[in-house]
GROMACS .gro file of N, CA and C in nm:
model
  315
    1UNK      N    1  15.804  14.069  -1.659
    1UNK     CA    2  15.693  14.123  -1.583
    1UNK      C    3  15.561  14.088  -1.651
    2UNK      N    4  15.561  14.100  -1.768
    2UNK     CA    5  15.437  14.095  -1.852
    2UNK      C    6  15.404  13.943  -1.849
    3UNK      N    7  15.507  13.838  -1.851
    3UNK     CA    8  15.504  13.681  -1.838
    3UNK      C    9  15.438  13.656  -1.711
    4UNK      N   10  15.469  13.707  -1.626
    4UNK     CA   11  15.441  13.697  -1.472
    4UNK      C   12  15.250  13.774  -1.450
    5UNK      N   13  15.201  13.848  -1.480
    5UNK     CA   14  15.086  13.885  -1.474
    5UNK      C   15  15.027  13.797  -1.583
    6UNK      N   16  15.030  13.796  -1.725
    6UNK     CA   17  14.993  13.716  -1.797
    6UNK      C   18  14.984  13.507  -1.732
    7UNK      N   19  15.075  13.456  -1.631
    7UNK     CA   20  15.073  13.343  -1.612
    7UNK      C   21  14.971  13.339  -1.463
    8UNK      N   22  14.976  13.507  -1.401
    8UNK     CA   23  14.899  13.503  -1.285
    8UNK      C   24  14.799  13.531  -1.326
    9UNK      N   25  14.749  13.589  -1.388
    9UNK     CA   26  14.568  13.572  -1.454
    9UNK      C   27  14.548  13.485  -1.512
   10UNK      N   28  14.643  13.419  -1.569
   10UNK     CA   29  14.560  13.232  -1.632
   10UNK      C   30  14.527  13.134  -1.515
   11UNK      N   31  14.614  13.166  -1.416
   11UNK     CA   32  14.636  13.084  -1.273
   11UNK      C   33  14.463  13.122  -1.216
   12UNK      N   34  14.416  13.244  -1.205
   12UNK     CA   35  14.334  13.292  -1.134
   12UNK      C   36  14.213  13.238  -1.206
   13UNK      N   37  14.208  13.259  -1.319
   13UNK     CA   38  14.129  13.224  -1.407
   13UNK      C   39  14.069  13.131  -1.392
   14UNK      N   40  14.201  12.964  -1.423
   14UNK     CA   41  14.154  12.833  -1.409
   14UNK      C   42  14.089  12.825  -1.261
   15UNK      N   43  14.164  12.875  -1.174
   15UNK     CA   44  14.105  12.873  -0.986
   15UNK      C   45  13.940  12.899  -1.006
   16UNK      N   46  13.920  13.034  -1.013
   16UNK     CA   47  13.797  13.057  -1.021
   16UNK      C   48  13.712  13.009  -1.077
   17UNK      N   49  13.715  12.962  -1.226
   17UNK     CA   50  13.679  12.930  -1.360
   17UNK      C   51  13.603  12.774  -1.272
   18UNK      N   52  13.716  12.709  -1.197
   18UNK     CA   53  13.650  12.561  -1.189
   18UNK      C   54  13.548  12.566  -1.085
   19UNK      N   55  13.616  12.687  -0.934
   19UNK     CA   56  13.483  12.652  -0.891
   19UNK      C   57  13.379  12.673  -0.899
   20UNK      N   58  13.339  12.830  -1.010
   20UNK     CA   59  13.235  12.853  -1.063
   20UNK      C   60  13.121  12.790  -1.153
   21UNK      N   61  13.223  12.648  -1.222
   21UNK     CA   62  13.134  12.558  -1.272
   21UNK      C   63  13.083  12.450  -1.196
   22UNK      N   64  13.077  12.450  -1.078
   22UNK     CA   65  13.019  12.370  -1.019
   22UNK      C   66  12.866  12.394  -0.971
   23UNK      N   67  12.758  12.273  -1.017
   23UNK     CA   68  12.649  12.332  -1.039
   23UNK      C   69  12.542  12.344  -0.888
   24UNK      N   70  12.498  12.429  -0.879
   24UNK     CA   71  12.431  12.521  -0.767
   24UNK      C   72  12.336  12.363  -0.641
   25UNK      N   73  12.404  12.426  -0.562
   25UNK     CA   74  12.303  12.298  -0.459
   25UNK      C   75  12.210  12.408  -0.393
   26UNK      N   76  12.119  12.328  -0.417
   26UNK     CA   77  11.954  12.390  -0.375
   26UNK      C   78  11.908  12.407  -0.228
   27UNK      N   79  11.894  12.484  -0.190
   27UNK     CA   80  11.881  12.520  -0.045
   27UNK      C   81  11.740  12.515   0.031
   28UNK      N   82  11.668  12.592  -0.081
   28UNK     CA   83  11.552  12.638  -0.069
   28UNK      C   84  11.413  12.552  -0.127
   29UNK      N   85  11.327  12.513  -0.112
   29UNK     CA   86  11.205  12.509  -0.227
   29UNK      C   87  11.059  12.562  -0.116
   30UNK      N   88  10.981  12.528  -0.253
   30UNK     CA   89  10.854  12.623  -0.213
   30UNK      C   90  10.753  12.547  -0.234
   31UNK      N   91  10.644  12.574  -0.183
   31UNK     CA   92  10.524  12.487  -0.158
   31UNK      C   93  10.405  12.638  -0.235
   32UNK      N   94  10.327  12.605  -0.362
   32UNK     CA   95  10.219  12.739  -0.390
   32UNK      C   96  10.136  12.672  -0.329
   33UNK      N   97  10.091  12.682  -0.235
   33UNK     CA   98   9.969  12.621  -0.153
   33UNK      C   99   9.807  12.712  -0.188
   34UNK      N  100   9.741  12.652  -0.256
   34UNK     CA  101   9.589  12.661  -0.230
   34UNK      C  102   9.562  12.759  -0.131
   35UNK      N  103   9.569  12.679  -0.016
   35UNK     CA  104   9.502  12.761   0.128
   35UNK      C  105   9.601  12.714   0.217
   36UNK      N  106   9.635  12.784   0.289
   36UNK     CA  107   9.730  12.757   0.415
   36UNK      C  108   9.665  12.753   0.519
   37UNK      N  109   9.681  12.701   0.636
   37UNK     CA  110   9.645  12.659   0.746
   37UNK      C  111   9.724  12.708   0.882
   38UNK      N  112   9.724  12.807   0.928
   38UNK     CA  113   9.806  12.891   1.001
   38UNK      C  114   9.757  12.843   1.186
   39UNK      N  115   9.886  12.779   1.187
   39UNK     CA  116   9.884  12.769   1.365
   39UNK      C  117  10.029  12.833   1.452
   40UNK      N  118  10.033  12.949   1.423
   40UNK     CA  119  10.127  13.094   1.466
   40UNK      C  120  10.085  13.118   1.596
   41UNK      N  121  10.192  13.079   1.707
   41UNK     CA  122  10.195  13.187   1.834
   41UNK      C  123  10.208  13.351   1.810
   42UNK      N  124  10.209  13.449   1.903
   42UNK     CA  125  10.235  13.580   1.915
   42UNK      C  126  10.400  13.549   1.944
   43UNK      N  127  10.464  13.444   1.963
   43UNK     CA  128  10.600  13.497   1.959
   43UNK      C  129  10.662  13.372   1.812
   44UNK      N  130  10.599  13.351   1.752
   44UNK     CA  131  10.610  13.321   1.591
   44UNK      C  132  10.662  13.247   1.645
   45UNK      N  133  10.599  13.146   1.662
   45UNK     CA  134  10.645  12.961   1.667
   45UNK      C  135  10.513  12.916   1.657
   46UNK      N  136  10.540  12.802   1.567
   46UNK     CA  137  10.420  12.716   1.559
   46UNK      C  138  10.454  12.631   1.407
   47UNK      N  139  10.283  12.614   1.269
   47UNK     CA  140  10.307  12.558   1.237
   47UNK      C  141  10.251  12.628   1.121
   48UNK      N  142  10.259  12.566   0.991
   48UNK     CA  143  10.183  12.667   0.878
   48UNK      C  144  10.186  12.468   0.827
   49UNK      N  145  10.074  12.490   0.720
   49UNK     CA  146  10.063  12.383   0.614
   49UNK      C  147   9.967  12.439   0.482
   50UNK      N  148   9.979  12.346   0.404
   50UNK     CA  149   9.946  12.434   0.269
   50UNK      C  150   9.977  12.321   0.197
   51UNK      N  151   9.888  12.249   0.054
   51UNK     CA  152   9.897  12.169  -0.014
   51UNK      C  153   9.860  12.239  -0.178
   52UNK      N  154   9.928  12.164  -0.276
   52UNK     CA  155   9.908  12.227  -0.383
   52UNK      C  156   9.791  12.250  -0.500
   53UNK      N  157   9.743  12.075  -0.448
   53UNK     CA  158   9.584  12.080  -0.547
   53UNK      C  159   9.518  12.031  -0.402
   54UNK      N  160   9.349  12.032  -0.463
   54UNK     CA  161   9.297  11.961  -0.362
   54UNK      C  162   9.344  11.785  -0.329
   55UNK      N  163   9.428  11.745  -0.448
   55UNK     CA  164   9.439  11.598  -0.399
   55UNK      C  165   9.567  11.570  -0.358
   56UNK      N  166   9.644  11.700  -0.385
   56UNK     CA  167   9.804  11.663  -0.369
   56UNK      C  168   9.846  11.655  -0.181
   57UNK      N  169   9.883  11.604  -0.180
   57UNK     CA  170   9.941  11.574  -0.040
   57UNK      C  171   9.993  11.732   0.069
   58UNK      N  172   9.951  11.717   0.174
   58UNK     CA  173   9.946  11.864   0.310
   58UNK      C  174  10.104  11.823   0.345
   59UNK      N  175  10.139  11.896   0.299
   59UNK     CA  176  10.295  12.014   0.379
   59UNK      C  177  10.271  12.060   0.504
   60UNK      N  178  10.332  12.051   0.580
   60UNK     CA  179  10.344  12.091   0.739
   60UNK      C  180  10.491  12.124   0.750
   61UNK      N  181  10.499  12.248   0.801
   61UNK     CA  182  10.616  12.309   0.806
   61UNK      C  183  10.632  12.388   0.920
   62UNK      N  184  10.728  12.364   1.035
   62UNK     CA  185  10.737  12.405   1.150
   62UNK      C  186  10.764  12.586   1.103
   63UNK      N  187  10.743  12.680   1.188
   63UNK     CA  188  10.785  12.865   1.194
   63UNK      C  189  10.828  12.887   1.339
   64UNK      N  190  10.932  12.894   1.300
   64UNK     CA  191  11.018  12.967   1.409
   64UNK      C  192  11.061  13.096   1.414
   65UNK      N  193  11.125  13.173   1.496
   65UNK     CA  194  11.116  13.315   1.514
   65UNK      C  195  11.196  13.382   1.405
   66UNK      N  196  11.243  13.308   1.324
   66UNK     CA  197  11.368  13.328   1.189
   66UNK      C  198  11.257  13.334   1.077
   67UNK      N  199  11.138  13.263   1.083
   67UNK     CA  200  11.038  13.283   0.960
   67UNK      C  201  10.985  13.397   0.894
   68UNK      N  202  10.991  13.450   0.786
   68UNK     CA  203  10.952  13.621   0.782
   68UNK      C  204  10.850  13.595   0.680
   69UNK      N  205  10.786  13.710   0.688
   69UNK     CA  206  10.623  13.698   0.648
   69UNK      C  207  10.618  13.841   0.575
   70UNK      N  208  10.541  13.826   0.443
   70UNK     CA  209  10.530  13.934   0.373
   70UNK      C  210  10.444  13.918   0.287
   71UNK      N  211  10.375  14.053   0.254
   71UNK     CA  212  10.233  14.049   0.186
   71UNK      C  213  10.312  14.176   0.084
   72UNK      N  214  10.246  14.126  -0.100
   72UNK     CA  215  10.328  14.198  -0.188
   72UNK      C  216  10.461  14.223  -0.171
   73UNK      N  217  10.538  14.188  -0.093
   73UNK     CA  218  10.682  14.214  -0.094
   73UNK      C  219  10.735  14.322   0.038
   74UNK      N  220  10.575  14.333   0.120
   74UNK     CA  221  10.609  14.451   0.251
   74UNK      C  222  10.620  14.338   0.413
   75UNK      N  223  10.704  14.337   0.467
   75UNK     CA  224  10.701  14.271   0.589
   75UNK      C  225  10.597  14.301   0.636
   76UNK      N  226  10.522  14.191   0.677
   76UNK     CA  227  10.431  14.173   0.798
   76UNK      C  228  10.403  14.096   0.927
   77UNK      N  229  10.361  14.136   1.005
   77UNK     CA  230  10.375  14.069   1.159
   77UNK      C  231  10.288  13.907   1.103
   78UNK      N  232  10.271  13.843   1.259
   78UNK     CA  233  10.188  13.696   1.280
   78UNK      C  234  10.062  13.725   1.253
   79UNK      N  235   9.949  13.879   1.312
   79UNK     CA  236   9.807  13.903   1.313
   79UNK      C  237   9.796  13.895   1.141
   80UNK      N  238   9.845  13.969   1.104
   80UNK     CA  239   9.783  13.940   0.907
   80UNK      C  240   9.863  13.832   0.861
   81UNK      N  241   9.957  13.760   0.902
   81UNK     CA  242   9.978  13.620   0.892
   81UNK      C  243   9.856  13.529   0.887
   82UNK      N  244   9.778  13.507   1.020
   82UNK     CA  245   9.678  13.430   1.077
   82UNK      C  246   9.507  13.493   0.966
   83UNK      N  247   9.529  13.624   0.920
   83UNK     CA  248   9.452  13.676   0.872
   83UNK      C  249   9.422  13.580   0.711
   84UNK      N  250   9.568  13.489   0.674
   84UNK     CA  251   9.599  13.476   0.545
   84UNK      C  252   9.548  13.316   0.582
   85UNK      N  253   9.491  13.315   0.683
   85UNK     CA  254   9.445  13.153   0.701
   85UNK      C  255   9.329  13.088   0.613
   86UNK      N  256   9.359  12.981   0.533
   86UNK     CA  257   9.241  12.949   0.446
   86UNK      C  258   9.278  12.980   0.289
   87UNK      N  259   9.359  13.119   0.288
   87UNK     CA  260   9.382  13.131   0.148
   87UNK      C  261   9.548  13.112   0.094
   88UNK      N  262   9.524  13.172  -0.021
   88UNK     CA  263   9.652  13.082  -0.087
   88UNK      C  264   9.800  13.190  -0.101
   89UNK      N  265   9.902  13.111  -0.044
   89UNK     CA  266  10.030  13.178  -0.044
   89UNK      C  267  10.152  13.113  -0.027
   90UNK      N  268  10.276  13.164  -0.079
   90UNK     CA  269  10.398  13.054  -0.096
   90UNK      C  270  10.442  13.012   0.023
   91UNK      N  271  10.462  12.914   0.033
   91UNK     CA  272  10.546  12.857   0.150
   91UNK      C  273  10.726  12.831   0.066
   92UNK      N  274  10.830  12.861   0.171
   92UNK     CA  275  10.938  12.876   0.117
   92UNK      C  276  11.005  12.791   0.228
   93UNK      N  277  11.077  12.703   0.213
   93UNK     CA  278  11.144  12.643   0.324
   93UNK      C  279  11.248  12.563   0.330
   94UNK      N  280  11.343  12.567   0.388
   94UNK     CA  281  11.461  12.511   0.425
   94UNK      C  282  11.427  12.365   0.360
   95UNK      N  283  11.547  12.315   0.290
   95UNK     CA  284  11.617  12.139   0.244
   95UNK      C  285  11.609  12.054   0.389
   96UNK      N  286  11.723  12.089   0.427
   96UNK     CA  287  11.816  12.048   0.529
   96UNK      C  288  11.700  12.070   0.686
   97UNK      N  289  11.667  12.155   0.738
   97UNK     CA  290  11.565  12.161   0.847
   97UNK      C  291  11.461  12.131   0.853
   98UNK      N  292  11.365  12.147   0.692
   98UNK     CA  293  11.235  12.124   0.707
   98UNK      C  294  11.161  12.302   0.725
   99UNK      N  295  11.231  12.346   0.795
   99UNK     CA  296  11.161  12.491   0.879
   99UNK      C  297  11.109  12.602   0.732
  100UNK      N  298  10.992  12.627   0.780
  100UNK     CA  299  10.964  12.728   0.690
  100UNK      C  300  11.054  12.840   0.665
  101UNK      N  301  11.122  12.910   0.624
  101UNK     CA  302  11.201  13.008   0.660
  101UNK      C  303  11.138  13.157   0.582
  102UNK      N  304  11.030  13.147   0.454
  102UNK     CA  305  10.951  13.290   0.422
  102UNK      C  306  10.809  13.243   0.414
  103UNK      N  307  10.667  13.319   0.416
  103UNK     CA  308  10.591  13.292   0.364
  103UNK      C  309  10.530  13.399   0.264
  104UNK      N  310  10.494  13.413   0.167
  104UNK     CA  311  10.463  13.560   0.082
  104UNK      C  312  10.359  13.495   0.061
  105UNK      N  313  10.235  13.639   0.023
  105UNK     CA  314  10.146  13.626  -0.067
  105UNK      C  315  10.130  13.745  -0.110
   0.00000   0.00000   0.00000
């Protein structure tokens, strides 16, 4: 009995053990944009852009109704979204889509 739990936790071990070392694929990245440039419908579609220095190259990032918006860490609607136009806040956005998917400041 003791052979049998002892050979099934080495079993579990190696299982887990390998796929846990496999190293993390990146989903996400972020844009600290300067000033953002907010072109938000009332039903949150549109476009946000935001570049990092004044010389570094403009990010354009589609917002779709999945995009969530938060000021200090509190959800907020599209109106203090559009309010955040001009100044500076993270853009967070999808690898694979392109789509903005958070914006914080």
């Amino acid at each position: 009995m003791r052979t049998l739990l002892l050979t099934t936790t080495c079993a579990l071990t190696l299982a887990f053990g390998a796929s846990f070392s496999a190293p993390p694929i990146p989903v996400e990245e972020a844009v600290e944009a300067l000033a953002i440039h907010v072109r938000v419908a009332a039903d949150r579609t549109g476009r946000i852009s935001g570049r990092q220095c004044e010389t570094c190259e403009l990010h354009t990032f589609p917002v779709t109704p999945r995009t969530r918006f938060s000021a200090n860490g509190v959800p907020v609607g599209v109106d203090e979204l559009r309010l955040q136009n001009g100044l500076p806040a993270t853009i967070i956005y999808n690898l694979r889509s392109g789509e903005a998917t958070r914006i914080v400041w």
